[in-house]
Amino acid sequence: MTALHVDQPATRIRRGTIGVVSLIVLLHVLGWGVLVLLVIPAGIPLGGGGGALVTLGVGVTAYALGVRHAFDADHIAAIDNTTRRLAERGKPAGTVGFWFSLGHSTIVVVLCIALALGITAIGASLADDSSALRTWTGIIGPTVSGLFLLVIAALNIASLRHRHGHAGGPVLRMLGPLERAVDRPSRMYVVGLLFGLGFDTATEIGLLTLAGAATFAAVPWWAALTLPILFAAGMSAFDTTQGAVMRRAYSWRPGRRHLGDVYALAMTGISVVAAVLIAVVQLADVLATNLGLGGPLPWVASIGIDGLGFALTGVLLITWAVVLVALRPPRATN
């Protein structure tokens, strides 16, 4: 009975992972299947016409937008820092990226459904930079993203200090409720949903434009919805992969204690610095753009972080790889 009880958590984790992989596969099969087997043979002109190749190209573009969006700097920082915190506590962390991307994709899918059903007022608001919808989403999304990244960075710093024998302190106690609010991967769905409220990025606007064009061309609603499904498929696949890889990196512990401490400090330091930088840039942009505040804020807001997601992923993986190589046993010599 004891052995069975011990194995239950591992069994639940495996089942959860299988379920996540199955959902990602289902999104791919549904998106590409409907596009290739139904939309193209029926001659439905996604993207305004032009034949089968154009329709296929629109589908590929929607998928590529999702993949590109998965490497947005705030996505990578949120997934990475949350994965690190859960892994440090010995909790399941391999599906953090999936739940985050699922929540984020929900916003895109809902908006595309509205467009596909002919609610053209949303499309007009999205196209108008001065509309109330664009203004408020431009405030809410980046603000939520920036504050979350600052909180999760603070929690990781406090966790690292506690690991090295320091007391949690008032900061950790103050952030306790927020930490408990995201104490499992599935809670990242709400975080992704809130991040998605700031759909002011080129990828999401591009996808919504495609869906809007399909609606105005009297394309069936189910055909237009292949675009957000393909978008969700691309983003979920890569966000999930990134989270799973980093869970492996953060759960791994070098055999030598002193090297393990250096490894944990390096990985956490890189994640925290990136999260704080991204948060500061996002919040500075909100304050400078919407409140007209001057000083150093416009300069800070102008710092380019578009490619930081790729760079952060690469640096973390390289750090992990370097430590693995450094710990590789020397070859036996004859």
XYZ file of C-alpha atoms in Angstrom, residues 139-294:
156
model
C -2.935 49.843 -20.429
C -4.329 46.676 -18.827
C -2.211 44.062 -20.592
C 1.253 45.610 -20.115
C 0.407 46.697 -16.556
C -0.692 43.210 -15.523
C 2.324 41.717 -17.286
C 4.797 44.125 -15.673
C 3.399 43.774 -12.155
C 3.275 39.976 -12.388
C 6.886 39.815 -13.537
C 8.004 42.055 -10.653
C 6.125 39.904 -8.138
C 7.427 36.596 -9.479
C 10.975 38.011 -9.593
C 10.677 39.095 -5.945
C 9.412 35.638 -4.979
C 12.344 33.978 -6.717
C 14.851 36.250 -4.990
C 13.222 35.556 -1.613
C 13.232 31.829 -2.349
C 16.922 31.905 -3.209
C 17.744 33.786 0.001
C 15.717 31.289 2.039
C 17.566 28.408 0.418
C 20.860 29.894 1.604
C 19.693 30.147 5.203
C 18.146 33.615 5.270
C 14.737 34.159 6.810
C 11.824 34.823 4.512
C 11.398 38.358 5.788
C 8.467 40.783 5.464
C 8.604 40.836 1.669
C 7.985 37.103 1.375
C 5.197 37.280 3.958
C 3.596 40.202 2.128
C 3.721 38.340 -1.201
C 2.489 35.089 0.342
C -1.126 35.444 -0.903
C 0.100 36.155 -4.426
C 2.404 33.154 -4.279
C -0.441 30.885 -3.212
C -2.595 32.269 -6.021
C -0.271 30.623 -8.577
C 0.789 27.469 -6.749
C 0.215 25.010 -9.604
C 0.576 25.069 -13.401
C -3.170 25.267 -14.103
C -3.353 28.615 -12.272
C -1.237 30.080 -15.074
C -4.351 29.956 -17.270
C -5.684 33.082 -15.537
C -2.277 34.773 -15.806
C -2.165 34.060 -19.540
C -5.742 35.317 -19.858
C -4.800 38.616 -18.197
C -1.654 38.933 -20.316
C -3.854 38.403 -23.368
C -5.934 41.482 -22.575
C -3.068 43.523 -23.982
C -3.488 42.242 -27.538
C -1.690 45.267 -28.943
C 1.162 43.230 -30.405
C 1.682 42.853 -34.137
C 1.082 39.110 -34.062
C -2.363 39.246 -32.492
C -3.504 42.274 -34.472
C -2.278 40.535 -37.633
C -4.314 37.440 -36.815
C -7.416 39.438 -35.999
C -7.038 41.341 -39.269
C -6.977 38.045 -41.141
C -10.092 36.864 -39.343
C -11.820 40.193 -39.968
C -11.000 40.064 -43.676
C -12.438 36.561 -43.814
C -15.654 37.751 -42.163
C -16.151 40.657 -44.515
C -15.698 38.308 -47.461
C -18.673 36.227 -46.219
C -16.513 33.237 -45.321
C -18.294 30.647 -43.113
C -17.605 31.210 -39.425
C -16.167 27.719 -38.926
C -13.638 28.312 -41.704
C -12.553 31.668 -40.249
C -12.006 30.018 -36.855
C -9.284 27.787 -38.268
C -7.013 30.846 -38.006
C -7.173 31.355 -34.218
C -7.005 27.580 -33.727
C -3.791 27.430 -35.757
C -2.511 30.442 -33.819
C -3.247 28.646 -30.533
C -1.642 25.443 -31.804
C 1.621 27.184 -32.667
C 1.836 29.179 -29.456
C 0.891 26.285 -27.154
C 3.399 23.917 -28.756
C 6.357 26.236 -28.280
C 5.357 27.743 -24.920
C 4.819 24.219 -23.568
C 8.160 23.022 -24.909
C 9.975 26.000 -23.430
C 8.367 25.458 -20.019
C 9.081 21.723 -20.029
C 12.740 22.228 -20.940
C 13.232 24.826 -18.231
C 11.502 22.597 -15.680
C 14.131 19.976 -16.457
C 16.895 22.556 -16.120
C 15.656 23.910 -12.797
C 14.914 20.468 -11.326
C 18.401 19.205 -12.159
C 20.964 19.457 -9.391
C 24.714 19.021 -9.878
C 26.307 16.405 -7.627
C 28.776 18.863 -6.142
C 27.104 21.158 -3.647
C 29.199 24.246 -4.324
C 28.622 23.932 -8.063
C 24.926 23.385 -7.442
C 24.756 26.671 -5.535
C 26.548 28.517 -8.340
C 24.266 26.903 -10.929
C 21.094 27.870 -9.012
C 22.351 31.407 -8.514
C 23.242 31.822 -12.197
C 19.957 30.442 -13.533
C 17.849 32.390 -11.071
C 19.859 35.575 -11.565
C 19.428 35.508 -15.333
C 15.669 34.911 -15.035
C 15.136 37.583 -12.397
C 17.172 40.263 -14.187
C 15.316 39.605 -17.437
C 11.919 39.689 -15.713
C 12.689 42.990 -13.964
C 14.035 44.576 -17.168
C 10.977 43.559 -19.181
C 8.609 44.736 -16.425
C 10.313 48.122 -16.077
C 10.215 48.727 -19.829
C 6.532 47.748 -20.060
C 5.446 49.871 -17.095
C 7.523 52.830 -18.285
C 5.799 52.621 -21.669
C 2.361 52.607 -20.015
C 3.214 55.655 -17.877
C 4.888 57.597 -20.679
C 2.282 56.837 -23.347
C -0.953 57.067 -21.391
C -0.135 59.528 -18.620
C 2.296 61.683 -20.563
C 4.980 61.447 -17.874
C 8.412 62.605 -18.940
